[in-house]
Amino acid sequence: MVVPARQALTRLREGNARFAAHVNGSDVYLGRMRRAELTATQEPFAIVLGCSDSRVPAELVFDQGLGDLFVIRVAGNIVAPSQVGSVEFAAARFGTRLVVVLGHTRCGAILATLEELERPTENQSRNLQAIVGRVRPSVEELLDTDLRADPDALVDQAVRANIRASANHLRHGSEVLEQLSREDGLLVVGAEYSLQTGVVDVAV
């Protein structure tokens, strides 16, 4: 059964409210019977492209169970071809109509990118360079503003700029996702998780 994007977003918001309030509602979706139900097929109601940070597991912060979320995790919640392909796969194969780009406060990948822009290092791994290179375009211009004098505010704005850039990349960087958005109600939103409060702010 296809869950409309807005309904899926409501479910995520309700789940996050439970998580932030320390109320667990998903135990019924974690047991042996639930595993058995999912052996043949899956119907995730939302796709989450999130950061790999160990403190931000999407299933927990949204209080969801087995089979509920199709989760793609990568440092800095960046969007590269493999991430786009993973989103396309889930949206087309399972009919999932909500995509959430989930970043978070004090993101290490953002901090590393800002540090690299201000003080370039020699002999950095090309694999790490690939992550920095994906984040760089969305945050570089912030270093030319007054935010440079306020490191905490700079990081906050850089995190949000990177989330917006990743969401826009998914909205406009894939013919498959563009068609699903036009014709089948696919919705891509950005969201920021607060390490301090546990609350997810959607549409940053």
GROMACS .gro file of C-alpha atoms in nm:
model
  204
    1MET     CA    1   0.000   0.000   0.000
    2VAL     CA    2   0.144   0.336  -0.105
    3VAL     CA    3   0.149   0.587   0.181
    4PRO     CA    4   0.104   0.946   0.055
    5ALA     CA    5   0.401   1.171   0.125
    6ARG     CA    6   0.223   1.405   0.367
    7GLN     CA    7   0.082   1.114   0.565
    8ALA     CA    8   0.429   0.959   0.581
    9LEU     CA    9   0.573   1.289   0.704
   10THR     CA   10   0.312   1.301   0.978
   11ARG     CA   11   0.409   0.951   1.089
   12LEU     CA   12   0.774   1.056   1.110
   13ARG     CA   13   0.690   1.368   1.309
   14GLU     CA   14   0.478   1.167   1.551
   15GLY     CA   15   0.754   0.910   1.589
   16ASN     CA   16   1.015   1.176   1.657
   17ALA     CA   17   0.789   1.334   1.916
   18ARG     CA   18   0.774   0.997   2.095
   19PHE     CA   19   1.151   0.961   2.076
   20ALA     CA   20   1.219   1.311   2.208
   21ALA     CA   21   0.972   1.249   2.492
   22HIS     CA   22   1.133   0.910   2.574
   23VAL     CA   23   0.815   0.722   2.482
   24ASN     CA   24   0.885   0.409   2.277
   25GLY     CA   25   0.601   0.305   2.050
   26SER     CA   26   0.765   0.069   1.801
   27ASP     CA   27   0.834  -0.248   2.004
   28VAL     CA   28   0.555  -0.433   1.827
   29TYR     CA   29   0.739  -0.375   1.497
   30LEU     CA   30   1.066  -0.529   1.613
   31GLY     CA   31   0.969  -0.885   1.709
   32ARG     CA   32   0.984  -1.227   1.549
   33MET     CA   33   0.640  -1.199   1.386
   34ARG     CA   34   0.738  -0.871   1.224
   35ARG     CA   35   1.058  -1.027   1.088
   36ALA     CA   36   0.856  -1.313   0.944
   37GLU     CA   37   0.618  -1.071   0.772
   38LEU     CA   38   0.910  -0.904   0.595
   39THR     CA   39   1.088  -1.209   0.458
   40ALA     CA   40   0.911  -1.194   0.122
   41THR     CA   41   0.869  -0.822   0.063
   42GLN     CA   42   0.897  -0.475   0.211
   43GLU     CA   43   0.693  -0.156   0.191
   44PRO     CA   44   0.894   0.126   0.353
   45PHE     CA   45   0.679   0.436   0.387
   46ALA     CA   46   0.974   0.679   0.381
   47ILE     CA   47   1.325   0.699   0.241
   48VAL     CA   48   1.584   0.865   0.465
   49LEU     CA   49   1.918   0.984   0.333
   50GLY     CA   50   2.101   1.055   0.655
   51CYS     CA   51   2.444   1.113   0.802
   52SER     CA   52   2.649   0.815   0.920
   53ASP     CA   53   2.697   0.974   1.263
   54SER     CA   54   2.646   0.709   1.530
   55ARG     CA   55   2.422   0.944   1.728
   56VAL     CA   56   2.161   0.981   1.454
   57PRO     CA   57   2.015   0.639   1.358
   58ALA     CA   58   1.702   0.723   1.161
   59GLU     CA   59   1.496   0.427   1.282
   60LEU     CA   60   1.548   0.532   1.643
   61VAL     CA   61   1.505   0.909   1.614
   62PHE     CA   62   1.181   0.854   1.422
   63ASP     CA   63   1.074   0.563   1.648
   64GLN     CA   64   1.009   0.323   1.360
   65GLY     CA   65   1.042  -0.051   1.330
   66LEU     CA   66   1.162  -0.314   1.086
   67GLY     CA   67   1.052  -0.250   0.731
   68ASP     CA   68   0.929   0.105   0.792
   69LEU     CA   69   1.221   0.309   0.656
   70PHE     CA   70   1.457   0.268   0.363
   71VAL     CA   71   1.773   0.424   0.504
   72ILE     CA   72   2.083   0.540   0.319
   73ARG     CA   73   2.363   0.671   0.541
   74VAL     CA   74   2.679   0.852   0.439
   75ALA     CA   75   2.903   1.103   0.616
   76GLY     CA   76   2.762   1.452   0.577
   77ASN     CA   77   2.439   1.323   0.418
   78ILE     CA   78   2.597   1.405   0.083
   79VAL     CA   79   2.444   1.313  -0.251
   80ALA     CA   80   2.663   1.121  -0.496
   81PRO     CA   81   2.546   0.893  -0.781
   82SER     CA   82   2.517   0.585  -0.559
   83GLN     CA   83   2.293   0.771  -0.314
   84VAL     CA   84   2.074   0.904  -0.597
   85GLY     CA   85   2.047   0.553  -0.737
   86SER     CA   86   1.949   0.413  -0.398
   87VAL     CA   87   1.671   0.670  -0.363
   88GLU     CA   88   1.554   0.603  -0.718
   89PHE     CA   89   1.549   0.229  -0.648
   90ALA     CA   90   1.333   0.257  -0.337
   91ALA     CA   91   1.097   0.515  -0.483
   92ALA     CA   92   1.041   0.318  -0.803
   93ARG     CA   93   1.048  -0.037  -0.661
   94PHE     CA   94   0.848   0.011  -0.342
   95GLY     CA   95   0.632   0.311  -0.428
   96THR     CA   96   0.776   0.511  -0.139
   97ARG     CA   97   0.666   0.871  -0.180
   98LEU     CA   98   0.858   1.059   0.090
   99VAL     CA   99   1.232   1.127   0.086
  100VAL     CA  100   1.393   1.294   0.389
  101VAL     CA  101   1.747   1.431   0.381
  102LEU     CA  102   1.840   1.410   0.749
  103GLY     CA  103   2.133   1.618   0.871
  104HIS     CA  104   2.215   1.709   1.228
  105THR     CA  105   2.370   1.974   1.447
  106ARG     CA  106   2.749   1.977   1.493
  107CYS     CA  107   2.801   1.747   1.195
  108GLY     CA  108   3.160   1.626   1.182
  109ALA     CA  109   3.172   1.623   0.802
  110ILE     CA  110   3.067   1.989   0.794
  111LEU     CA  111   3.323   2.080   1.060
  112ALA     CA  112   3.593   1.896   0.867
  113THR     CA  113   3.501   2.075   0.545
  114LEU     CA  114   3.510   2.417   0.708
  115GLU     CA  115   3.846   2.336   0.866
  116GLU     CA  116   3.980   2.220   0.531
  117LEU     CA  117   3.863   2.538   0.359
  118GLU     CA  118   4.024   2.758   0.623
  119ARG     CA  119   4.342   2.552   0.669
  120PRO     CA  120   4.402   2.313   0.377
  121THR     CA  121   4.593   1.998   0.463
  122GLU     CA  122   4.847   1.813   0.254
  123ASN     CA  123   4.813   1.450   0.148
  124GLN     CA  124   4.448   1.416   0.245
  125SER     CA  125   4.294   1.085   0.140
  126ARG     CA  126   4.121   1.119  -0.196
  127ASN     CA  127   3.824   0.940  -0.046
  128LEU     CA  128   3.793   1.202   0.227
  129GLN     CA  129   3.846   1.468  -0.039
  130ALA     CA  130   3.544   1.329  -0.221
  131ILE     CA  131   3.324   1.399   0.083
  132VAL     CA  132   3.471   1.744   0.139
  133GLY     CA  133   3.427   1.817  -0.230
  134ARG     CA  134   3.056   1.735  -0.211
  135VAL     CA  135   2.999   1.955   0.093
  136ARG     CA  136   3.220   2.244  -0.016
  137PRO     CA  137   2.994   2.419  -0.272
  138SER     CA  138   2.710   2.461  -0.022
  139VAL     CA  139   2.920   2.605   0.260
  140GLU     CA  140   3.214   2.785   0.097
  141GLU     CA  141   3.035   3.116   0.042
  142LEU     CA  142   2.945   3.137   0.411
  143LEU     CA  143   3.313   3.198   0.487
  144ASP     CA  144   3.284   3.530   0.304
  145THR     CA  145   3.013   3.656   0.539
  146ASP     CA  146   3.005   3.790   0.894
  147LEU     CA  147   2.947   3.433   1.011
  148ARG     CA  148   3.321   3.375   0.989
  149ALA     CA  149   3.357   3.568   1.316
  150ASP     CA  150   3.105   3.340   1.492
  151PRO     CA  151   3.219   2.976   1.462
  152ASP     CA  152   2.908   2.825   1.623
  153ALA     CA  153   2.669   3.020   1.401
  154LEU     CA  154   2.884   2.937   1.100
  155VAL     CA  155   2.857   2.564   1.166
  156ASP     CA  156   2.481   2.591   1.226
  157GLN     CA  157   2.425   2.768   0.895
  158ALA     CA  158   2.664   2.540   0.709
  159VAL     CA  159   2.478   2.231   0.831
  160ARG     CA  160   2.149   2.374   0.705
  161ALA     CA  161   2.297   2.488   0.376
  162ASN     CA  162   2.433   2.139   0.315
  163ILE     CA  163   2.096   1.979   0.392
  164ARG     CA  164   1.924   2.215   0.148
  165ALA     CA  165   2.184   2.143  -0.119
  166SER     CA  166   2.142   1.767  -0.084
  167ALA     CA  167   1.762   1.792  -0.097
  168ASN     CA  168   1.779   2.015  -0.406
  169HIS     CA  169   2.019   1.772  -0.571
  170LEU     CA  170   1.767   1.493  -0.528
  171ARG     CA  171   1.480   1.713  -0.650
  172HIS     CA  172   1.659   1.830  -0.964
  173GLY     CA  173   1.943   1.585  -1.030
  174SER     CA  174   1.746   1.277  -1.128
  175GLU     CA  175   1.502   1.232  -1.416
  176VAL     CA  176   1.343   0.941  -1.231
  177LEU     CA  177   1.277   1.143  -0.915
  178GLU     CA  178   1.165   1.450  -1.111
  179GLN     CA  179   0.909   1.239  -1.297
  180LEU     CA  180   0.785   1.079  -0.975
  181SER     CA  181   0.752   1.425  -0.822
  182ARG     CA  182   0.552   1.557  -1.118
  183GLU     CA  183   0.329   1.257  -1.170
  184ASP     CA  184   0.313   1.046  -0.854
  185GLY     CA  185   0.337   1.275  -0.553
  186LEU     CA  186   0.700   1.214  -0.453
  187LEU     CA  187   0.811   1.472  -0.196
  188VAL     CA  188   1.172   1.549  -0.098
  189VAL     CA  189   1.226   1.745   0.224
  190GLY     CA  190   1.525   1.848   0.431
  191ALA     CA  191   1.538   1.795   0.807
  192GLU     CA  192   1.781   1.868   1.089
  193TYR     CA  193   1.818   1.656   1.402
  194SER     CA  194   1.924   1.830   1.721
  195LEU     CA  195   2.181   1.634   1.919
  196GLN     CA  196   2.081   1.840   2.223
  197THR     CA  197   1.705   1.792   2.222
  198GLY     CA  198   1.642   1.487   2.004
  199VAL     CA  199   1.394   1.689   1.796
  200VAL     CA  200   1.389   1.680   1.416
  201ASP     CA  201   1.311   2.012   1.246
  202VAL     CA  202   1.167   1.944   0.900
  203ALA     CA  203   1.219   2.175   0.601
  204VAL     CA  204   1.528   2.357   0.719
   0.00000   0.00000   0.00000
